[in-house]
Short mmCIF file of C-alpha atoms and ligand atoms in Angstrom, two decimals:
data_model
loop_
_atom_site.label_atom_id
_atom_site.label_comp_id
_atom_site.label_asym_id
_atom_site.label_seq_id
_atom_site.Cartn_x
_atom_site.Cartn_y
_atom_site.Cartn_z
CA UNK H 1 1.11 -19.47 -2.36
CA UNK H 2 1.44 -18.40 -6.05
CA UNK H 3 -1.14 -21.13 -7.25
CA UNK H 4 -4.04 -19.53 -4.92
CA UNK H 5 -6.80 -18.69 -7.46
CA UNK H 6 -9.55 -16.21 -6.56
CA UNK H 7 -12.95 -17.44 -7.16
CA UNK H 8 -15.17 -14.83 -5.60
CA UNK H 9 -14.58 -11.81 -7.39
CA UNK H 10 -13.98 -9.71 -4.42
CA UNK H 11 -11.31 -8.14 -6.05
CA UNK H 12 -10.91 -7.02 -9.72
CA UNK H 13 -7.71 -8.71 -10.30
CA UNK H 14 -6.34 -12.32 -10.35
CA UNK H 15 -4.37 -13.21 -7.56
CA UNK H 16 -0.94 -12.53 -9.89
CA UNK H 17 -2.11 -9.16 -10.53
CA UNK H 18 -2.87 -8.21 -6.95
CA UNK H 19 0.45 -9.32 -5.57
CA UNK H 20 2.43 -7.36 -8.42
CA UNK H 21 0.14 -4.09 -7.23
CA UNK H 22 1.42 -4.78 -3.69
CA UNK H 23 4.78 -5.62 -4.62
CA UNK H 24 5.20 -2.51 -6.30
CA UNK H 25 4.75 -0.22 -3.52
CA UNK H 26 6.48 -2.20 -0.88
CA UNK H 27 10.41 -3.14 -0.44
CA UNK H 28 11.26 -6.76 -1.56
CA UNK H 29 11.21 -7.98 2.35
CA UNK H 30 7.94 -6.33 3.30
CA UNK H 31 6.48 -7.95 0.12
CA UNK H 32 7.76 -11.45 1.09
CA UNK H 33 6.05 -10.82 5.16
CA UNK H 34 2.90 -10.08 3.18
CA UNK H 35 3.24 -13.19 1.28
CA UNK H 36 3.82 -15.13 4.58
CA UNK H 37 1.05 -13.54 6.18
CA UNK H 38 -1.16 -14.60 3.01
CA UNK H 39 -0.06 -17.93 3.47
CA UNK H 40 -0.35 -18.19 7.65
CA UNK H 41 -4.11 -16.44 6.87
CA UNK H 42 -5.02 -19.24 4.89
CA UNK H 43 -4.01 -21.84 7.36
CA UNK H 44 -5.54 -20.56 9.94
CA UNK H 45 -8.84 -19.79 7.65
CA UNK H 46 -8.94 -23.51 7.04
CA UNK H 47 -8.36 -24.62 10.91
CA UNK H 48 -11.42 -22.40 11.45
CA UNK H 49 -13.67 -22.63 8.59
CA UNK H 50 -13.68 -19.37 8.05
CA UNK H 51 -13.51 -17.63 4.76
CA UNK H 52 -9.87 -18.83 3.02
CA UNK H 53 -10.49 -16.36 -0.03
CA UNK H 54 -10.89 -13.47 2.25
CA UNK H 55 -8.39 -14.08 4.84
CA UNK H 56 -5.89 -14.87 1.91
CA UNK H 57 -6.66 -11.27 0.34
CA UNK H 58 -6.55 -9.33 3.51
CA UNK H 59 -3.28 -11.28 4.69
CA UNK H 60 -1.65 -10.08 1.00
CA UNK H 61 -2.62 -6.64 0.97
CA UNK H 62 -2.46 -5.69 4.97
CA UNK H 63 0.63 -3.77 4.84
CA UNK H 64 0.20 -2.09 1.13
CA UNK H 65 0.20 1.16 2.80
CA UNK H 66 3.03 0.70 5.15
CA UNK H 67 5.86 2.36 3.32
CA UNK H 68 3.60 5.58 2.05
CA UNK H 69 5.58 8.72 3.35
CA UNK H 70 4.00 10.52 6.78
CA UNK H 71 2.68 13.51 4.42
CA UNK H 72 0.76 10.97 2.47
CA UNK H 73 -0.99 9.81 5.56
CA UNK H 74 -1.46 13.28 7.19
CA UNK H 75 -3.44 14.69 4.21
CA UNK H 76 -5.66 11.69 4.17
CA UNK H 77 -6.48 11.98 7.81
CA UNK H 78 -6.90 15.61 6.83
CA UNK H 79 -9.08 14.92 3.74
CA UNK H 80 -11.06 12.04 4.11
CA UNK H 81 -12.89 12.27 7.66
CA UNK H 82 -10.51 10.60 9.83
CA UNK H 83 -10.43 11.32 13.96
CA UNK H 84 -7.89 14.01 14.00
CA UNK H 85 -6.40 12.37 17.09
CA UNK H 86 -4.80 10.08 14.90
CA UNK H 87 -1.93 12.73 14.08
CA UNK H 88 -0.68 12.29 17.42
CA UNK H 89 0.37 8.86 16.11
CA UNK H 90 2.27 7.52 13.30
CA UNK H 91 2.83 5.08 10.83
CA UNK H 92 2.65 2.11 12.87
CA UNK H 93 -0.96 3.12 13.66
CA UNK H 94 -1.58 4.80 10.47
CA UNK H 95 -0.74 1.91 8.04
CA UNK H 96 -3.82 0.20 9.35
CA UNK H 97 -6.39 2.53 10.31
CA UNK H 98 -5.87 4.75 7.51
CA UNK H 99 -4.22 1.83 5.04
CA UNK H 100 -7.66 0.54 4.31
CA UNK H 101 -8.46 3.74 2.85
CA UNK H 102 -5.64 3.31 0.47
CA UNK H 103 -6.11 -0.33 -0.18
CA UNK H 104 -9.98 0.44 -1.03
CA UNK H 105 -8.58 3.53 -3.14
CA UNK H 106 -5.67 2.01 -4.78
CA UNK H 107 -6.87 -1.99 -5.37
CA UNK H 108 -10.41 -1.60 -5.59
CA UNK H 109 -11.41 -3.68 -2.75
CA UNK H 110 -14.43 -2.58 -1.22
CA UNK H 111 -15.09 -5.74 0.74
CA UNK H 112 -15.90 -4.63 3.99
CA UNK H 113 -15.06 -8.06 5.94
CA UNK H 114 -11.28 -7.51 4.48
CA UNK H 115 -10.81 -3.68 4.94
CA UNK H 116 -11.99 -3.78 8.76
CA UNK H 117 -9.39 -6.96 9.00
CA UNK H 118 -6.96 -4.28 7.62
CA UNK H 119 -7.87 -1.45 9.88
CA UNK H 120 -7.81 -3.73 13.42
CA UNK H 121 -4.72 -5.44 12.18
CA UNK H 122 -2.22 -3.29 14.51
CA UNK H 123 -4.90 -2.20 17.42
CA UNK H 124 -7.28 -5.27 17.41
CA UNK H 125 -10.81 -3.90 18.62
CA UNK H 126 -12.77 -5.20 21.32
CA UNK H 127 -15.13 -7.13 18.80
CA UNK H 128 -13.00 -8.75 15.88
CA UNK H 129 -14.90 -11.11 13.50
CA UNK H 130 -12.82 -14.18 12.85
CA UNK H 131 -11.25 -12.77 9.65
CA UNK H 132 -10.01 -10.01 11.76
CA UNK H 133 -8.56 -12.47 14.26
CA UNK H 134 -6.96 -14.69 11.43
CA UNK H 135 -5.24 -11.15 10.13
CA UNK H 136 -4.23 -10.01 13.40
CA UNK H 137 -2.68 -13.38 14.40
CA UNK H 138 -1.10 -14.14 11.10
CA UNK H 139 0.48 -10.93 10.94
CA UNK H 140 2.08 -11.97 14.59
CA UNK H 141 3.11 -15.50 13.68
CA UNK H 142 4.06 -15.85 10.27
CA UNK H 143 7.32 -18.14 9.69
CA UNK H 144 9.74 -15.18 9.52
CA UNK H 145 8.55 -13.65 12.95
CA UNK H 146 11.50 -14.34 15.39
CA UNK H 147 10.75 -12.92 18.91
CA UNK H 148 10.82 -14.25 22.32
CA UNK H 149 7.59 -16.25 22.93
CA UNK H 150 7.29 -17.00 19.09
CA UNK H 151 6.73 -20.76 19.31
CA UNK H 152 4.44 -20.58 21.99
CA UNK H 153 2.52 -17.81 20.10
CA UNK H 154 2.47 -20.11 17.23
CA UNK H 155 1.21 -22.94 19.27
CA UNK H 156 -1.31 -21.07 21.05
CA UNK H 157 -2.92 -19.74 17.89
CA UNK H 158 -3.08 -22.69 15.93
CA UNK H 159 -4.76 -24.66 18.78
CA UNK H 160 -7.23 -21.65 19.54
CA UNK H 161 -7.84 -18.58 17.55
CA UNK H 162 -9.25 -16.55 20.34
CA UNK H 163 -6.23 -17.81 22.45
CA UNK H 164 -3.79 -16.29 20.26
CA UNK H 165 -5.68 -13.16 19.96
CA UNK H 166 -5.32 -12.48 23.73
CA UNK H 167 -1.62 -13.93 23.67
CA UNK H 168 -0.77 -11.35 21.06
CA UNK H 169 -2.64 -8.24 23.08
CA UNK H 170 -1.04 -9.34 26.00
CA UNK H 171 2.37 -9.26 24.21
CA UNK H 172 2.22 -6.31 22.08
CA UNK H 173 1.15 -4.29 25.31
CA UNK H 174 3.68 -5.44 27.52
CA UNK H 175 6.26 -4.60 24.89
CA UNK H 176 4.92 -1.11 24.26
CA UNK H 177 4.94 -0.51 28.48
CA UNK H 178 8.42 -2.11 28.74
CA UNK H 179 9.23 0.54 25.78
CA UNK H 180 7.71 3.17 27.76
CA UNK H 181 5.82 3.61 24.20
CA UNK H 182 3.08 5.93 23.78
CA UNK H 183 -0.20 3.54 23.57
CA UNK H 184 -2.88 4.08 21.29
CA UNK H 185 -6.09 4.21 23.68
CA UNK H 186 -8.09 2.03 21.47
CA UNK H 187 -5.35 -0.86 21.78
CA UNK H 188 -5.98 -0.45 25.31
CA UNK H 189 -9.74 -1.06 24.86
CA UNK H 190 -8.85 -4.27 22.57
CA UNK H 191 -6.90 -5.22 26.15
CA UNK H 192 -9.53 -4.80 28.23
CA UNK H 193 -12.16 -6.41 26.19
CA UNK H 194 -9.91 -9.54 25.24
CA UNK H 195 -7.55 -10.11 28.19
CA UNK H 196 -8.57 -9.51 31.61
CA UNK H 197 -9.94 -13.25 32.81
CA UNK H 198 -11.50 -12.14 36.35
CA UNK H 199 -15.19 -10.97 36.10
CA UNK H 200 -15.18 -7.08 36.40
FE1 LIG Q 1 1.09 -3.89 9.74
FE1 LIG Q 2 2.47 -6.92 8.67
#
């Protein structure tokens, strides 16, 4: 998507400058993932008549903090007023929730729609904006992803964005439980809000 041009002054950089800053913080393969998430987010935004530029920026920057050392996250959790419970988790949770802090600080992005989408891209939230949903799903179905069910995940998400969110939450939680992994409590809140179809 190197021809995509920013029009709205949401970031203090051109798209090429922003991409360069993201690339400088990531391995080549993770940067390529970010480019594919950007591209997928643009498609989903177009399909859903959403804000294409915000979706594109969120996609490009979403994993910006993914390769920062644990000590850097731990220091930020202590010093920037994050919930100390986060210390019991790790990079998989931090790079979204706390990653938004680094994106704002280092990339000069103050747009709350984009920052919230980054905060929620790994754990979701009971209530998600359309940009939250687009990033959440684009990260899961980008063309480089390969996992059992990915074809169905893509078909579902392109047909119905919210159905794509539900599919992803169910899939992710099932994966965590099957692997007997620790589950961040907010992920369960997301599940309860999105997945059960029966009345309470
Ligand atoms: Fe991520
Ligand atoms: Fe990602």
